[in-house]
Amino acid sequence: MRMNKKYSCLPAEEKGIHIINIRAIEDIGYDQHESTLLNSLSKNPDADCKYGLYFRDGKRKVDYILVYHYKKSSAGKTLARRAQQNDSSVRSTKLDQPLPGKGVQLEMGESEPHLDYHEDDKRFRREEYEGNLVEAGLELERDEDTKIHGIGFVKIHAPWNVLCREAEFLKLKMPTKKMYQINQTHGLLKKINSVIQKITEPIQPKVAEHKPQMVKRLSYPFSREKQHLFDLSDKDSFFDSKTRSTIVYEILKRTTCTKAKYSMGITSLLANGVYSAAYPLHDGDYEGENVEPNDRKLLCEEWASYGVFYKYQPIDLVRKYFGEKIGLYFAWLGVYTQMLIPASIVGIIVFLYGCATVDENIPSMEMCDQRNNITMCPLCDRTCSYWKMSSACATARASHLFDNPATVFFSVFMALWAATFMEHWKRKQMRLNYRWDLTGFEEEEDHPRAEYEAKVLEKSLRREHKHKETDKEKLTWKDRFPAYLTNFVGIIFMVGLTFAIVFGVIIYRISTAAALAISSTPSGRSSVRVTVTATAVIINLVVIIILDEVYGCIARWLTQIEVPKTDKSFEERLIFKAFLLKFVNAYTPIFYVAFFKGRFVGRPGDYVYIFHSFRMEECAPGGCLMELCIQLSIIMLGKQLIQNNLFEIGIPKMKKFIRYLKLKRRRSLDHEEHMKKKQRYEVDYNLEPFAGLTPEYMEMIIQFGFVTLFVASFPLAPLFALLNNIIEIRLDAKKFVTELRRPVAVRAKDIGIWYNILRGIGKLAVIINAFVISFTSDFIPRLVYLYMYSENGTMHGFVNHTLSSFNVSDFQAGTAPNDPLDLGYEVQICRYKDYREPPWSENKYDISKDFWAVLAARLAFVIVFQNLVMFMSDFVDWIIPDIPKDISQQIHKEKVLMVEVFMREEQGKLQMLETWKDKDKRKGENCNNHSPRLSRSHSGSLSSCHSYPLDV
């Protein structure tokens, strides 16, 4: 029988196995001398294999783990477990059989119960797949004797020759022996850099990878023919654990299981439940006594700790451990957080300017002056009475904090800030690409997804049944048309649902305001606006958080029914749908307050009604900007506090606690298993699987929208975003290091589609802020009054200019106040905020010329502001090069050095060839010198002399 030497093989007598019943082993169907017993316990196996980080021999490192479920019998657990291990071991080694495991029968009642059809099918697929992995060069070791009941593990090791072969296939850039000096700054710049390094030394992480490098190894795509170029002095560390797991994962994806017309890689096997999990191992423990130093422990101490929140991130170590894609996310998050510092400082200055000038603001002083005795029209029909404008003094003073000339400057500043941030990130990205040897990297087409392969198989089987002959099948737009139609209808429905909920909240605000206005207490009537606004915003926040989770699930389902071919295509489509739905969900209530509230109210005597009973909402006398600020701040802070932080902390903790309770119940069933220490792969199996970076990016992109889109109404938004991100970085780091299984390292040279979304939000922010300043705030009406209507060049009289008059005798029947004498006197004329003709005019209550003058000024401001800021942003984009000059010089230097290395190699080959030719020539001359003495019978010797160069 042919033995598979790549499995761990130890003779049974050396392992000290106690065979209880040899009859049970014979029934399983193999001979004791021909078998290999996997995972049998030696005297101290855990110390040899470092608790699961190595194979049982303690030499071969575990690069990847496959996990599967199997059924145990309730009686005779120990014998059954060993018998099943032996059975699977033999089947795994019989690679010459077309279907491993065929003919291996278990007798009922003696060893294992008869498994059902589905379990047999899964087991056969596993056996075939693992056999194919062995044929691909991987080495496997099985372990079913674990603390987790009913769970088996397959440990995978990639030997040196497989690593070299796959590194060449994947075109992995590896460091060569050639080292070169990195260009250093000189003169004044060098002194400035040294001073900066000394100042920032306390906030630098104590990690070797983070120290500034003076020299760098020249990198080149790995080639087995050019191994002499690479530094192979330590083969064990030449390919680090991240690279080894990436190589093994590539093999797992392309290795197929073809049983019963299936063509299945590891993604398909996971989707069909043949394996329950597949993941690389963490480097070791991150806490506890006598823990060996490892990268995970170092990351936990210098990165995933709240105590080091003030330090820079060790991005190079993050990339080394998790791969380029995750490294780029945390690098981007770090750059974004750093760029929020100047934005927060300027926002605080703008806010303090508003606080300092609030007592000098003439319009708010006029509104608070009780001597003006301005009587305002009722806010609702019948139940509401007339009211004094001075009662809205607090709202007017608070509005000035955010509605002042400095907010216009801050909007321009934030637009330029967004452009600078994008350019700064592009330059940082190029530096990382150079440092991480990704300058020439191009993403290749990924393997088809499991669902796509299943759909293609289903289509080919239908075609084969009809036409008997099939070509290479693929999904066309006709196959996907029902999914596209479902996507379109589903997204329209979800957007309509969001609008309906916002409309429902509007009805709540209107009805609640009318109900509170009936209150007999003066304090209740005075706090109507604040109460309605606060409760409505809280309802909006709760709805947004709930719908965010719902829309995330719906976006994933809509993407799944499209059946994208590759993981990259799936991710991009999912991101687009999820962002669209969550953007609409988060910003629709804010858009309503900013651009629609108070625009379609009508006027006294001719109000606009909803359902013929509720009047449309009006803005406060100081404008809607204050309410927009409240809405934005509560939704932004609530989302960050509840959704981003509490959910990220609470949900993983709760899942971990549930898994702990399940394991505790299992341990109580098997005391023997409970006494054993867990292996590394068992500990990692209990961690949460990695679900991708889409949720992490999504919450930051939505936050970026809060910071830029409506920043004119809330200058403190960058400050709150900064405080949140300082916590978010360490929270995400702790989650990746301690709560999640180690993800497979993925190479990437940029952040993908997220960059385009960021650019789109930056462009949209300019337009939205232009409209907020122009239409939501009173900035433009004040300018128009100051330069067109003011008699003395000041803002005195501005409030009176913005108010129109209404004769109370013109109220519609049944809409006049029930208590017209509530203020203590009879009201003949009341005021309301609008630009309309007075009641004594010929065209009473028509829109006045002042309205058109203000509207023209507003539209002109939007056009000028938008074009000016866009031009300035594009100028910043143009003036800042995407690639730093020193990096472009280093890349050019690398190319020149690589050419020199190959030219030297070619010259060496030519010199060696010439040396060989000279030697052959001298040998030939020696033969010719002896030729006169040779007879014809010695011609063979002569010919053999001339054939010498061919042998060489």
Phi, psi and omega in degrees: 000134182283128182264145175268105184287349183279347173276155178289129185231119173227134179301147183297324183291334178283337183270353178068039181282136177257106180278115183279316186220102182292336179297320180296323180289320178296325181294334182290333169110034173211165182263145184299324185282336183267355188267161169239126182263111183273145170063022174287150189278132171267191185293318177219071187289326184294325178291324181292319184263011179053046176054051171096356179282341179231166171295174182297338179282352178075008183245318184271126184279142176280117182263337183202156181231134169248136183239139179216159177261143174217162183259135175253155172278153183284333181253147177065050187299316185296311180294318181297320180297313181294322180296318181292324176298315181295320180298311181292328178297315181294316182296327180289335183268347181272078183280348183275353179271141181295322177232096182301140178097350181290135180090353177272110184245144177252133178280133182295132173088347183261320181231294183236146175289159180289125180278154180284175187298317184295321178295318178299317181297317178296319181295320179295320179295320178298317182296317180293317182296316180292325174297320177294326176295320178296319177296331177284355176107355180281156178247133187239153174213130184260147177217111174247356180269071186241173179283341181269116186293128175079011181244129176247151181236139172245115179270137184239134177232134177258114178289172187301316183295325178291319178299317180295317181297313183288326177298324177289320178297317184278355180057046179286129176281123181239151181291136178266180177288335184289128177240148180220159183278131175280135181301129180251152177288157182230161174069227185295321180298322180297318179294319179297317179297321179294322178294317180297320179297320179293321181291320184271003181301319179296337182259012175269137178291146181276070183229135183298323183293342185270350181288145179297134184264136176266330179233158180219142176282139176287131183253150181207143178305131187297139179218132179293331179286339182243037180297335182293343178283337188263155180276097183254028181297327178234093184293333182293328182253359180298313172260112181286174186298325178298313181292320180298316180292326177297317180297314181297321180296322177298319178294318180298323182289323185267345177286130187251159173239107192261013182298133176056047175067013176275142171238095195233124168270193185293327179296321178291319180296322177292320180294328181267004176078010176294317169243147181266340180197156175211126185198152170280161183271149167292160184290342181158193179284154179250355179210163181113168180279149176058034177277127179294143178300133177207167183296326180295317179295320179295319177296321180296324183279320188257358184222309187268045180224137179291341180289345180247030184297335183275354184269159171293157177278140173281074189299322181295323177288324176298316178295320180297326185269319186253347181103170187292322185296313178289323176300319179294324178298312182289329175295316177297317180296322177294317178296317179300317180293319177297319181290340177288342182296306177297325178296321179294320180297314179295320178299319178295319179298318179297318179295317179294327176297318177298320178295322184287332185256007184295327180281347179259001183280111186295315180302317180291326177294321178294322179293327182275348182283113183288346180288339179293331175053049179273121180263125183261153178288158183298149180275346177211170183279143171063296188287332181271145181248182176291157183213157181274139178295331181296342178290344178261025184298315183298319179295320180294317179294320180293326180297328181294335179299329183243349181243079179218168183303334181292334181292331176294314176301319182294325177296317177297316180300316183291328176295316176292326177299317180297317179295319179295320179299316180296319179291319178298321179292321178299319179293317178298321179297320178293322176297317179293321177299321178291315182294326184263011176060047180243015187297323181256016186281132175233129181290131178265163180296132184280168177293148177298147179287159183298317182295323179295315179299319179296320180293319178295320178298317179298319179294318181293325178293320176296317180294321179294323180293329182273315190248352177069341180235132182229144171259188177294117185269153171208161182277130179255178180294334177293321178295327184266357185302315177302323179292318178299317179297317178298320178298313182298311181296318181297316181293318177299319179296317181293320177295318176298322177298319178297315178298321181295321180293318177297319177297321177298321178293325177298315178300320178299316181297316182293313183292321179294320178298319178293321181292319181289333179293336179287343183305139183279342183278136179297323180296323178295320180290328183285335183257018182300310186296317180294316181297313182296316181298312184296313182293323180293321179294321179296318177299316177301318181297314180298316180296318180298316181296317180294312182294331177302314179292319180296314182294327176298316178293319181294319179298320178293319179295317179298324178288322181295322182286343173289335181055064174297152187287313186245166178296324180295315178297319179298315183295317181295318179293320178297317180299316182299312182293314182296319180294317180301311182292317182287328176296312179298319182296317186282326191255350181300313178299325181288320177299322180298311182294323185286321192237347185241329183293130179080002182270334186236045185275325189094211180215165176304133184090347180208057182281158174268130184245149172255127182058028176061017182219331184252127176283146176296153183290149174249154173282160176293162180303330178277000180103171182273357186294324179295318178294324175297321177297316179297314181300312183294316184293316182293317180294317180295309181294320180296316179297316181294318184286312186277304189284313187281326186255304183296317180295318182291330178274313189289314184296312176300322178296319181294316178298320179296321179293321178296317178297324179296318179295320179297315180293324179296322178293322179292320181295326179294337178281334184224096183292327181297318179291326181295330183283345181276148175279142183290145173280165182300318183288334174290319179296316181291330179296329180280355177278165179287137175291149179286126186255011179098169183266357183302314178297324181293312178297319186299314182294327178286324179292318177298320177296320177301324176295318177298323183289325188255323190292315185239034185293339178296335181263348184212082183295344181274001180302316178299326180295312180293326176295320178298313180298321178295319185289329176301320177285321185298320181300311182288327178294313178296320179299315180296323179296315182293323185278321190247333188258336186251151168297155181292122180285158175288132180293131180239129177282137177203144180254355177205180182269007171074221186295340181296328179296318179295322177296318178299316179297319179297318179295321178298318178292318180295328182297323179298315182294314183295317180294326176298317180288325179296313180296320187282316189254330183271320180272172178263019183297312182290313176304324178293317179297317180298315179296318184297320187259350183241327190240340184292134182279327183244013178076016177240180181270008178294130181093002182294317183298315180296327180292329182275355182256139175255163183254150180220132177275123187295344178286349180267008177297144173292154181299129178086006180246350180290156180298142178291331182238081184291344182259025183296328180277356178098000178210162181278134182259127176259318181235127173245161184247151175215156186275109177181164175255090181224161179290148180287166182292340179270005178275162177296317179257064188296141178068009173281160179294133185272172178294330179301323180300315182290326177295315179294318180297319178297319179295322179295314180295321178297320179297318179301314182295314181294312182299313183298311183291321180296312182291321176299317179297316180295321178295315178294327177294318176299318179299321182284321187284336180264116180292144181292326181251122176302146185299317181294327179289318178297324177293320179294320179296318177296320179297320177299317180297316179297315180297321179295320176298318179298319180300314182289326177295319176297319180297317179294320178297319177298319178296318179296318178297319179295320179294319177295322177298316178297319180296319178298318179297317180295322180296317179296321177297319180295320179296321178298320179294320180292326179296329180269356187295325179299331183279349185273141174268173180296333181291342180262015180299328178297322178296322179296315179298324178293329177294320180286338180278358183301316180301327179295322178295319178298000000 
